[in-house]
Amino acid sequence: MGLRLLILSLMFVVLLVSGCGKQPSDRVVDLAGFESQMLGQHSRYFQEQDHKLSWQQAARAFAQSDYPYGASESIALGIGTDPVWLHFQVNNPTQADAGIRLAVKTPWLDVIDAYIVADNTLIAHINGGDYLPFEQRPMAHENFAFEHGFSSGLSDVYLRVESLGPMAIPIELSSIEQAQQLDLGNAYRYGLLYGMLLALSLYNLLLYLITREKEFGLYSLYLAGFVVNSFSYTGQLHEIITADFGVHFQDWLDCFLMITYSVAGLHFARALLKTKNYAPVLDRVVVWTTIVFPLGILLGAIANQLVFSLLLGFLLNSGFATLFIIMGIRARQAQVDSANLFIIASVTAACCIGISTMAVAGIVPYNTYTFQAIEVGMVFEAIMLAIVLAKRFNLVQQDLAVAEKFAHTDPLTSVNNRRGFQQPAEALFNAAVANNQDVAVLLIDIDHFKRINDQYGHTVGDEVIQLAANCLANSTRKTDLIARWGGEEFIMLLNNTSQAEGRNFAERIRMSLAELRCNTPSGSVNFTVSIGAAGSNQWVCAGKNLNELSLAELIKCADSALYEAKKSGRNRVVELCDACPFTESPVAEK
């Protein structure tokens, strides 16, 4: 299934690529009935070589040389390249000024100068870029953007772009109304995206705090890291952080936020897939990847080498997507339960990351959908991985339930042990007190059990205990409790039962147990039991109201009665007399 998804994703990329070679029939942008258009294929460009040019020098260079037009909707020149000049023409065939917004849709470009020229006369010069504090930019917008009324006739637009970061220049020209609608649509899309991812992040953070399973915490960090990173590289974070921290502040912030979610994501994948158990070499590669690349980026920051750090950041991002797929495939080979869904999620995310990267690079058409493909991929991946974690959580809960059951169950008899008896017994006793009901406790001890062990061996002794436990369990109601209290001793708590009724019930049990036989190679073995009974009659026990007693005191009374049963000859039931010392009674001979 993962392979089919990969093929479909690649076919989608091929379709996008095949559509980007189509060139416009007219390079001049006609504003008649104009709504919105990307201008990569309408723009010629060249890069400065030795010194900074004025707009007049750039205009002469365009007039004298046959510089190429962009091959796609975005002009991409790589990282750390020389400043670039771009030129396109706009024609307004009407007599009225056309209100148009021009935007360069990558928010991290450092310095952008726009010159609008008509009849060789400079009409407007607009300066912007992320080097400016937010309040000094041409518009309160995450991208370089401005609005201008183009007069009737032909206008030339020259752009000079300078940046150390990725030189991706998707120029969009829109009517003001259309631009506002596009901004509103983007706001809704990002609101939905961030809302979904942050909700998943908080949910998994809560699961981590509850379970302390580290994959939930790492997944929460991974999602939150991606949201903050997306918030930064789309320029939205810098509408909030408006202080002037220098020309390359956004570039450095993008770089470090990029490695944050990549590192968290790789460690999440290690924890989820348990890579160390079956692929230790791959696991070490992942660990070292999350150490070496961030250290290299940090050293680049210390040396103020932005281009070096950005290259490492993009390499880490590419390696992150690749390692996700490799880890998924290796997990599938190791028959890890969640591997198939993980592969589907990672392949889809990798394809979407590739589409967004190629859109910024100008390989496929740049538009809202191709640029935001990475967000779509992340949402899909987040949903798939949330399903994986939900399955993992269910398995954890099942394991906890099994462990809880084993912790509260006697392994020999499958009835409650002392620990498993205590909590439900307290609840049952408190409910009886609250509802003014009687309650009875029986302590049952197998007579002369040590002799059985000595004469027939511990295997027969275990069979005797199992026979007794089965008989007692089959004799109780669903509302009663039974537990193995000690070696050969059992306890029963009888709900809504008086001491007198409990004594009669105990007598029936004693006779039933006396009739049991345990077959051995040397013959059958029978055994008897002694039973101590204690409880309330009409809500009074040993002269006290039941609400004045605790369950522990009632059990001590039953233990005293059991001691009297053993002392007076065994194989009998003794019930609590009117007076009870409410203390531990001496231990009788077994």
XYZ file of C-alpha atoms in Angstrom:
590
model
C 0.000 0.000 0.000
C 2.881 2.359 0.802
C 4.403 1.636 -2.639
C 1.119 2.436 -4.409
C 0.883 5.689 -2.488
C 4.443 6.585 -3.471
C 3.686 5.902 -7.161
C 0.520 8.031 -7.037
C 2.406 10.870 -5.354
C 5.172 10.749 -7.952
C 2.570 10.771 -10.748
C 1.074 13.886 -9.163
C 4.496 15.551 -9.143
C 5.044 14.588 -12.810
C 1.695 16.160 -13.738
C 2.682 19.334 -11.920
C 6.078 19.400 -13.632
C 4.529 18.803 -17.057
C 2.298 21.819 -16.516
C 5.094 24.254 -15.723
C 6.708 24.275 -19.176
C 3.800 26.096 -20.793
C 4.832 29.678 -21.530
C 2.437 32.622 -21.760
C 1.551 33.843 -25.232
C 2.050 37.484 -24.174
C 4.739 38.469 -21.681
C 3.101 41.798 -20.883
C 0.582 41.563 -18.042
C -2.758 42.978 -19.183
C -4.796 44.491 -16.354
C -8.126 44.407 -18.220
C -10.451 42.292 -16.064
C -7.401 41.269 -14.061
C -7.721 39.230 -10.833
C -4.488 37.393 -9.975
C -1.418 35.978 -11.681
C 2.042 34.615 -10.876
C 4.694 36.505 -12.857
C 7.671 34.138 -13.000
C 7.285 33.511 -16.742
C 6.545 37.175 -17.390
C 9.786 38.339 -15.749
C 13.301 38.597 -17.108
C 16.165 38.523 -14.653
C 19.932 38.764 -14.220
C 22.290 38.784 -11.242
C 24.587 41.589 -10.225
C 28.241 40.724 -10.581
C 30.636 43.306 -9.203
C 28.727 46.227 -7.719
C 25.250 47.407 -6.822
C 23.314 48.874 -9.751
C 20.816 51.701 -9.752
C 17.422 51.111 -11.328
C 18.506 53.178 -14.346
C 21.565 50.956 -14.866
C 19.420 47.857 -14.479
C 16.885 49.221 -17.001
C 19.671 49.845 -19.534
C 21.013 46.330 -18.955
C 17.579 44.828 -19.652
C 17.202 47.006 -22.778
C 20.641 46.108 -24.144
C 20.732 42.380 -23.352
C 18.433 39.467 -24.059
C 18.147 38.203 -20.492
C 16.016 35.069 -20.031
C 12.469 34.896 -18.785
C 11.671 32.715 -15.835
C 10.907 29.112 -16.778
C 8.207 28.699 -14.146
C 5.949 30.664 -11.851
C 8.738 31.134 -9.290
C 12.300 32.147 -10.044
C 14.688 30.197 -7.824
C 18.446 30.774 -7.753
C 19.665 28.828 -4.711
C 21.188 29.791 -1.366
C 23.779 32.516 -0.844
C 23.598 33.845 -4.406
C 24.290 37.336 -5.748
C 21.509 39.936 -5.751
C 19.105 39.623 -8.672
C 17.239 42.151 -10.798
C 13.851 41.285 -12.292
C 11.763 43.155 -14.844
C 8.215 42.792 -16.122
C 5.730 45.073 -17.856
C 2.148 45.901 -16.936
C -0.399 47.365 -19.343
C -3.520 49.177 -18.167
C -5.762 49.600 -21.236
C -8.326 51.683 -19.340
C -8.259 55.363 -18.480
C -8.746 54.770 -14.740
C -5.957 53.793 -12.392
C -5.951 50.047 -11.661
C -5.571 49.253 -7.954
C -3.137 46.330 -7.812
C -1.219 44.557 -5.061
C 2.246 43.213 -5.807
C 3.610 40.589 -3.413
C 6.740 38.465 -3.280
C 5.443 35.324 -1.595
C 8.576 34.248 0.287
C 8.777 36.144 3.578
C 12.431 35.440 4.370
C 14.001 37.549 1.580
C 16.245 40.135 3.212
C 16.095 43.289 1.060
C 13.658 44.018 -1.774
C 13.444 47.232 -3.782
C 10.610 47.775 -6.243
C 10.755 50.546 -8.868
C 7.676 51.455 -10.911
C 8.583 53.367 -14.061
C 6.387 54.941 -16.746
C 7.836 56.748 -19.793
C 11.337 56.363 -18.283
C 10.192 58.289 -15.210
C 10.311 56.805 -11.722
C 6.751 56.782 -10.416
C 7.348 54.957 -7.119
C 10.137 53.303 -5.151
C 9.091 50.804 -2.494
C 11.659 49.338 -0.135
C 11.033 46.333 2.092
C 12.129 42.864 3.116
C 12.548 41.111 6.411
C 15.520 43.295 7.320
C 13.022 45.992 8.253
C 11.135 45.996 11.564
C 7.550 44.960 10.909
C 6.035 48.410 11.480
C 8.381 49.966 8.885
C 7.425 47.614 6.058
C 5.318 48.838 3.106
C 2.307 46.853 4.356
C 1.387 45.081 7.579
C 1.855 41.750 5.845
C 4.002 38.639 6.347
C 5.419 39.009 2.798
C 6.919 41.931 0.950
C 3.770 43.523 -0.475
C 2.479 46.915 -1.527
C -0.517 48.344 -3.348
C -0.273 50.693 -6.296
C -2.651 52.307 -8.766
C -1.165 51.678 -12.213
C -1.960 54.554 -14.547
C -3.226 54.098 -18.084
C -0.731 52.654 -20.519
C 2.464 50.645 -20.160
C 4.428 50.542 -16.897
C 7.781 48.880 -16.197
C 8.379 47.229 -12.846
C 11.947 46.542 -11.699
C 12.689 44.482 -8.610
C 16.032 44.105 -6.904
C 16.203 41.203 -4.418
C 19.112 40.551 -2.072
C 19.177 37.653 0.393
C 21.543 35.078 1.864
C 18.716 32.600 2.340
C 17.017 30.595 -0.418
C 16.543 32.963 -3.361
C 13.032 31.842 -4.283
C 11.083 34.718 -5.846
C 7.424 33.945 -6.542
C 5.945 37.280 -7.652
C 2.177 37.572 -7.455
C 0.152 40.391 -8.954
C -3.469 40.643 -7.810
C -6.335 43.042 -7.748
C -6.711 44.467 -4.255
C -10.057 42.721 -3.763
C -8.655 39.384 -4.919
C -5.568 39.812 -2.712
C -7.765 40.395 0.328
C -9.787 37.271 -0.473
C -6.571 35.258 -0.867
C -5.318 36.529 2.497
C -8.612 35.586 4.143
C -8.490 32.115 2.589
C -4.918 31.676 3.823
C -5.945 32.747 7.318
C -8.718 30.145 7.406
C -6.449 27.419 6.018
C -3.670 28.116 8.479
C -6.128 28.437 11.352
C -7.533 25.001 10.540
C -4.051 23.532 10.076
C -2.569 24.926 13.278
C -5.708 24.134 15.255
C -5.623 20.468 14.232
C -1.907 20.054 14.856
C -1.905 21.884 18.189
C -4.928 19.898 19.375
C -3.089 16.661 18.536
C 0.041 18.003 20.215
C -1.782 18.869 23.452
C -3.659 15.566 23.432
C -0.420 13.602 23.140
C 1.202 15.775 25.801
C -1.614 14.785 28.171
C -1.146 11.130 27.229
C 2.557 11.471 28.010
C 1.838 13.045 31.400
C -0.573 10.189 32.169
C 1.388 7.225 30.800
C 4.991 8.530 30.856
C 5.480 6.750 27.505
C 8.106 8.906 25.791
C 6.779 8.455 22.234
C 3.704 10.504 23.202
C 5.861 13.326 24.567
C 8.182 13.311 21.549
C 5.242 13.302 19.150
C 3.751 16.281 20.983
C 7.087 18.107 20.697
C 7.389 17.138 17.015
C 3.958 18.559 16.143
C 4.413 21.707 18.223
C 7.857 22.218 16.660
C 6.444 21.948 13.162
C 3.637 24.423 13.944
C 6.078 26.998 15.318
C 8.467 26.392 12.398
C 5.635 26.814 9.878
C 4.497 29.914 11.743
C 8.019 31.284 11.308
C 8.890 30.421 7.699
C 5.495 31.657 6.470
C 6.303 35.001 8.105
C 3.356 34.950 10.496
C 5.526 34.678 13.605
C 7.198 37.947 12.659
C 3.866 39.735 12.758
C 4.046 38.973 16.500
C 7.797 39.311 17.126
C 8.124 42.780 15.649
C 11.291 43.934 17.415
C 14.329 44.715 15.275
C 16.863 41.920 15.924
C 18.949 42.430 12.804
C 18.852 41.732 9.070
C 19.067 37.939 9.302
C 16.993 37.341 12.431
C 14.209 35.540 10.546
C 16.730 33.392 8.651
C 18.405 32.216 11.857
C 15.065 31.653 13.580
C 13.785 29.583 10.639
C 17.002 27.562 10.648
C 16.891 26.659 14.340
C 13.150 25.963 14.383
C 13.647 23.718 11.367
C 16.107 21.494 13.228
C 13.929 21.462 16.369
C 11.030 19.612 14.784
C 13.348 17.428 12.667
C 15.293 16.236 15.720
C 12.114 15.670 17.746
C 10.575 13.792 14.810
C 13.528 11.437 14.408
C 13.631 10.600 18.106
C 9.868 10.088 18.060
C 10.267 7.578 15.215
C 13.011 5.758 17.163
C 10.796 5.492 20.236
C 7.666 4.502 18.317
C 9.297 1.840 16.139
C 11.762 0.603 18.814
C 14.502 0.788 16.179
C 17.275 0.001 18.651
C 15.896 -3.513 19.220
C 16.297 -4.769 15.633
C 18.357 -2.149 13.734
C 21.067 -0.870 16.101
C 23.245 0.512 13.281
C 20.359 2.507 11.791
C 19.447 3.670 15.277
C 22.979 4.988 15.829
C 22.899 6.754 12.448
C 19.686 8.510 13.463
C 21.093 9.494 16.858
C 24.285 10.884 15.356
C 22.273 12.725 12.695
C 20.366 14.501 15.461
C 23.654 15.459 17.137
C 26.068 16.316 14.310
C 23.797 18.524 12.193
C 22.523 20.725 15.053
C 26.093 21.097 16.344
C 27.240 22.114 12.857
C 24.433 24.664 12.611
C 25.304 26.001 16.062
C 28.963 26.367 15.062
C 27.814 28.170 11.922
C 25.792 30.538 14.093
C 28.782 31.201 16.353
C 30.916 31.947 13.275
C 28.047 33.976 11.716
C 27.994 31.718 8.638
C 24.316 31.786 7.706
C 24.676 30.087 4.321
C 26.598 27.177 5.865
C 23.983 26.741 8.593
C 21.081 26.957 6.142
C 22.648 24.304 3.914
C 23.034 22.011 6.925
C 19.444 22.752 7.921
C 18.083 21.806 4.497
C 20.278 18.691 4.440
C 18.897 17.704 7.843
C 15.342 18.259 6.610
C 15.972 16.113 3.535
C 17.679 13.460 5.654
C 14.804 13.614 8.123
C 12.236 12.708 5.452
C 14.506 10.010 3.991
C 15.316 8.462 7.364
C 11.613 8.349 8.231
C 10.970 6.174 5.171
C 14.026 3.965 5.797
C 13.044 3.445 9.436
C 9.520 2.535 8.370
C 10.759 -0.015 5.824
C 13.186 -1.521 8.325
C 10.406 -1.731 10.927
C 8.189 -3.523 8.404
C 10.959 -6.049 7.785
C 11.128 -6.587 11.547
C 7.326 -7.066 11.582
C 6.652 -4.111 13.870
C 2.877 -3.697 14.197
C 2.713 -0.017 13.304
C 5.207 -0.125 10.409
C 2.729 -0.100 7.503
C 0.850 2.978 8.683
C 4.158 4.665 9.488
C 5.404 4.050 5.928
C 2.199 5.460 4.430
C 2.500 8.560 6.629
C 6.207 9.134 5.982
C 6.027 8.568 2.201
C 3.097 10.961 1.875
C 4.825 13.600 3.995
C 8.072 13.194 2.030
C 6.226 13.642 -1.285
C 4.447 16.747 -0.002
C 7.702 18.182 1.358
C 9.227 17.506 -2.065
C 6.362 19.307 -3.836
C 6.711 22.389 -1.615
C 10.482 22.401 -2.018
C 10.199 22.088 -5.806
C 7.590 24.856 -5.878
C 9.913 27.213 -4.013
C 12.764 26.089 -6.283
C 10.660 26.790 -9.374
C 10.630 23.194 -10.637
C 6.848 22.841 -10.346
C 4.245 25.619 -10.576
C 4.254 27.854 -7.522
C 0.809 28.530 -6.084
C -0.983 28.391 -2.743
C -1.524 24.653 -3.026
C 1.989 23.607 -4.049
C 3.628 25.917 -1.488
C 1.329 24.637 1.267
C 1.642 20.978 0.234
C 4.044 20.475 3.145
C 1.288 21.494 5.556
C -1.173 19.121 3.870
C 1.395 16.328 4.121
C 2.017 17.085 7.771
C -1.705 16.999 8.577
C -2.062 13.648 6.805
C 1.056 12.329 8.534
C -0.178 13.652 11.886
C -3.507 11.851 11.470
C -1.829 8.582 10.424
C 0.682 8.735 13.269
C -2.107 9.622 15.702
C -3.816 6.392 14.629
C -0.538 4.531 15.200
C -0.206 6.069 18.659
C -3.849 5.320 19.451
C -3.193 1.668 18.658
C -0.032 1.823 20.761
C -1.994 3.436 23.613
C -4.598 0.659 23.438
C -1.826 -1.936 23.583
C -0.275 -0.139 26.552
C -3.650 -0.047 28.286
C -4.178 -3.745 27.580
C -0.724 -4.529 28.944
C -1.465 -2.436 32.022
C -4.785 -4.217 32.487
C -3.072 -7.601 32.216
C -0.322 -6.500 34.597
C -2.927 -5.111 36.992
C -4.836 -8.367 36.876
C -1.699 -10.404 37.549
C -0.732 -8.050 40.367
C -4.117 -8.596 42.033
C -4.604 -12.290 41.249
C -3.181 -15.327 42.997
C -1.403 -17.312 40.239
C -2.120 -20.726 41.789
C -5.860 -20.353 42.352
C -6.829 -17.468 39.989
C -8.783 -15.797 42.796
C -7.844 -12.412 44.256
C -4.713 -12.166 46.332
C -4.568 -9.992 49.445
C -3.704 -6.930 47.360
C -6.551 -7.564 44.923
C -9.009 -8.024 47.772
C -8.273 -4.868 49.733
C -9.621 -2.088 47.498
C -12.913 -3.699 46.360
C -13.487 -5.001 49.907
C -13.149 -1.500 51.361
C -15.587 -0.205 48.739
C -18.074 -3.001 49.485
C -17.810 -2.460 53.254
C -18.253 1.327 52.923
C -21.293 0.817 50.679
C -22.829 -1.529 53.259
C -22.281 1.059 55.986
C -23.781 3.815 53.817
C -26.844 1.696 52.968
C -27.393 0.350 56.514
C -26.787 -3.216 55.346
C -25.233 -6.092 57.248
C -21.920 -7.573 56.159
C -20.050 -10.746 57.139
C -16.420 -11.875 56.938
C -15.273 -15.512 56.806
C -11.684 -16.628 57.326
C -11.141 -20.221 56.105
C -8.037 -22.230 56.947
C -7.192 -25.750 55.659
C -6.600 -28.019 58.669
C -3.219 -29.718 59.110
C -2.024 -28.452 55.747
C 1.622 -28.866 56.742
C 1.030 -32.613 57.193
C -0.421 -32.852 53.681
C 2.675 -31.159 52.273
C 5.023 -33.335 54.324
C 3.218 -36.599 53.539
C 2.220 -36.120 49.886
C 4.502 -33.343 48.670
C 3.968 -29.753 47.621
C 2.369 -30.694 44.303
C -0.512 -32.399 46.120
C -0.604 -29.481 48.555
C -1.066 -27.093 45.625
C -3.867 -29.283 44.225
C -5.629 -29.208 47.603
C -5.434 -25.392 47.656
C -6.797 -25.256 44.089
C -9.691 -27.596 44.974
C -10.586 -25.472 47.988
C -10.381 -22.225 45.959
C -12.614 -23.594 43.183
C -15.215 -24.783 45.699
C -15.240 -21.425 47.484
C -15.400 -19.434 44.218
C -18.319 -21.533 42.958
C -20.172 -20.989 46.235
C -20.094 -17.183 46.207
C -22.499 -14.712 44.677
C -21.396 -12.060 42.166
C -21.660 -9.436 44.885
C -19.351 -11.347 47.266
C -15.562 -11.269 47.364
C -13.079 -14.103 47.804
C -9.294 -14.008 48.077
C -6.363 -16.170 49.036
C -5.341 -14.525 52.291
C -2.189 -16.489 53.021
C -0.594 -19.861 52.305
C -3.599 -22.139 53.023
C -5.949 -19.429 54.247
C -8.829 -17.794 52.355
C -11.073 -14.845 53.119
C -14.639 -14.161 52.007
C -16.591 -10.923 52.332
C -20.336 -11.496 52.059
C -22.418 -8.519 50.961
C -25.804 -7.788 52.583
C -25.326 -10.798 54.875
C -25.690 -10.880 58.656
C -23.293 -12.764 60.922
C -25.951 -15.430 61.547
C -26.474 -15.908 57.805
C -22.729 -15.917 57.312
C -22.312 -18.663 59.909
C -24.906 -20.843 58.147
C -23.202 -20.236 54.827
C -19.835 -21.128 56.384
C -21.240 -24.396 57.697
C -22.388 -25.385 54.206
C -18.944 -24.571 52.834
C -17.233 -26.615 55.544
C -19.311 -29.683 54.693
C -18.784 -29.253 50.943
C -15.023 -29.040 51.357
C -14.959 -32.112 53.614
C -16.479 -34.151 50.784
C -13.775 -33.233 48.262
C -11.061 -35.720 47.313
C -7.675 -35.078 45.791
C -6.467 -38.088 43.817
C -2.774 -39.005 44.086
C -0.732 -42.034 42.956
C -0.826 -43.311 46.539
C -4.573 -42.808 46.973
C -7.078 -40.023 47.493
C -6.552 -37.243 49.999
C -9.374 -35.524 51.833
C -9.115 -32.472 54.033
C -11.167 -30.308 56.351
C -11.261 -26.607 57.123
C -11.738 -24.379 60.128
C -13.756 -21.196 59.652
C -14.011 -18.034 61.719
C -17.088 -15.910 61.067
C -17.657 -12.295 62.069
C -20.200 -9.713 61.031
C -23.113 -7.568 62.015
C -26.630 -8.476 63.046
C -29.059 -5.675 62.348
C -26.062 -3.409 61.779
C -24.500 -4.157 65.195
C -21.223 -6.038 65.649
C -19.753 -6.885 69.084
C -21.790 -4.174 70.735
C -20.806 -1.489 68.239
C -22.652 -0.023 65.313
C -21.129 -1.052 61.996
C -20.241 2.548 61.166
C -18.010 2.621 64.283
C -15.900 -0.257 62.952
C -13.442 -0.581 60.116
C -13.096 -3.508 57.760
C -9.707 -4.281 59.312
C -11.310 -4.573 62.771
C -13.991 -6.885 61.408
C -11.310 -9.088 59.841
C -9.488 -9.206 63.198
C -12.718 -10.403 64.817
C -13.012 -13.168 62.216
C -9.369 -14.058 62.833
C -10.089 -14.370 66.574
C -13.029 -16.647 65.790
C -10.808 -18.745 63.494
C -8.273 -19.075 66.287
C -11.039 -20.377 68.585
C -12.115 -22.868 65.900
C -8.595 -24.268 65.668
C -8.143 -24.227 69.415
C -11.358 -26.178 69.980
C -10.515 -29.038 67.630
C -10.661 -27.802 63.998
C -13.141 -28.815 61.260
C -15.746 -26.469 62.620
C -17.203 -22.974 62.294
C -16.881 -20.519 65.174
C -18.631 -17.170 65.040
C -17.795 -13.993 66.834
C -19.144 -13.792 70.370
C -20.572 -10.610 71.816
C -17.134 -9.348 72.818
C -14.206 -9.015 70.402
C -10.728 -7.781 71.414
C -10.187 -6.142 67.973
C -6.591 -7.262 68.143
C -4.472 -9.752 66.284
C -5.100 -13.193 67.756
C -2.260 -15.645 68.352
C -1.372 -17.918 65.455
C -2.648 -21.451 65.906
C -0.769 -24.510 64.755
C -1.394 -25.188 61.088
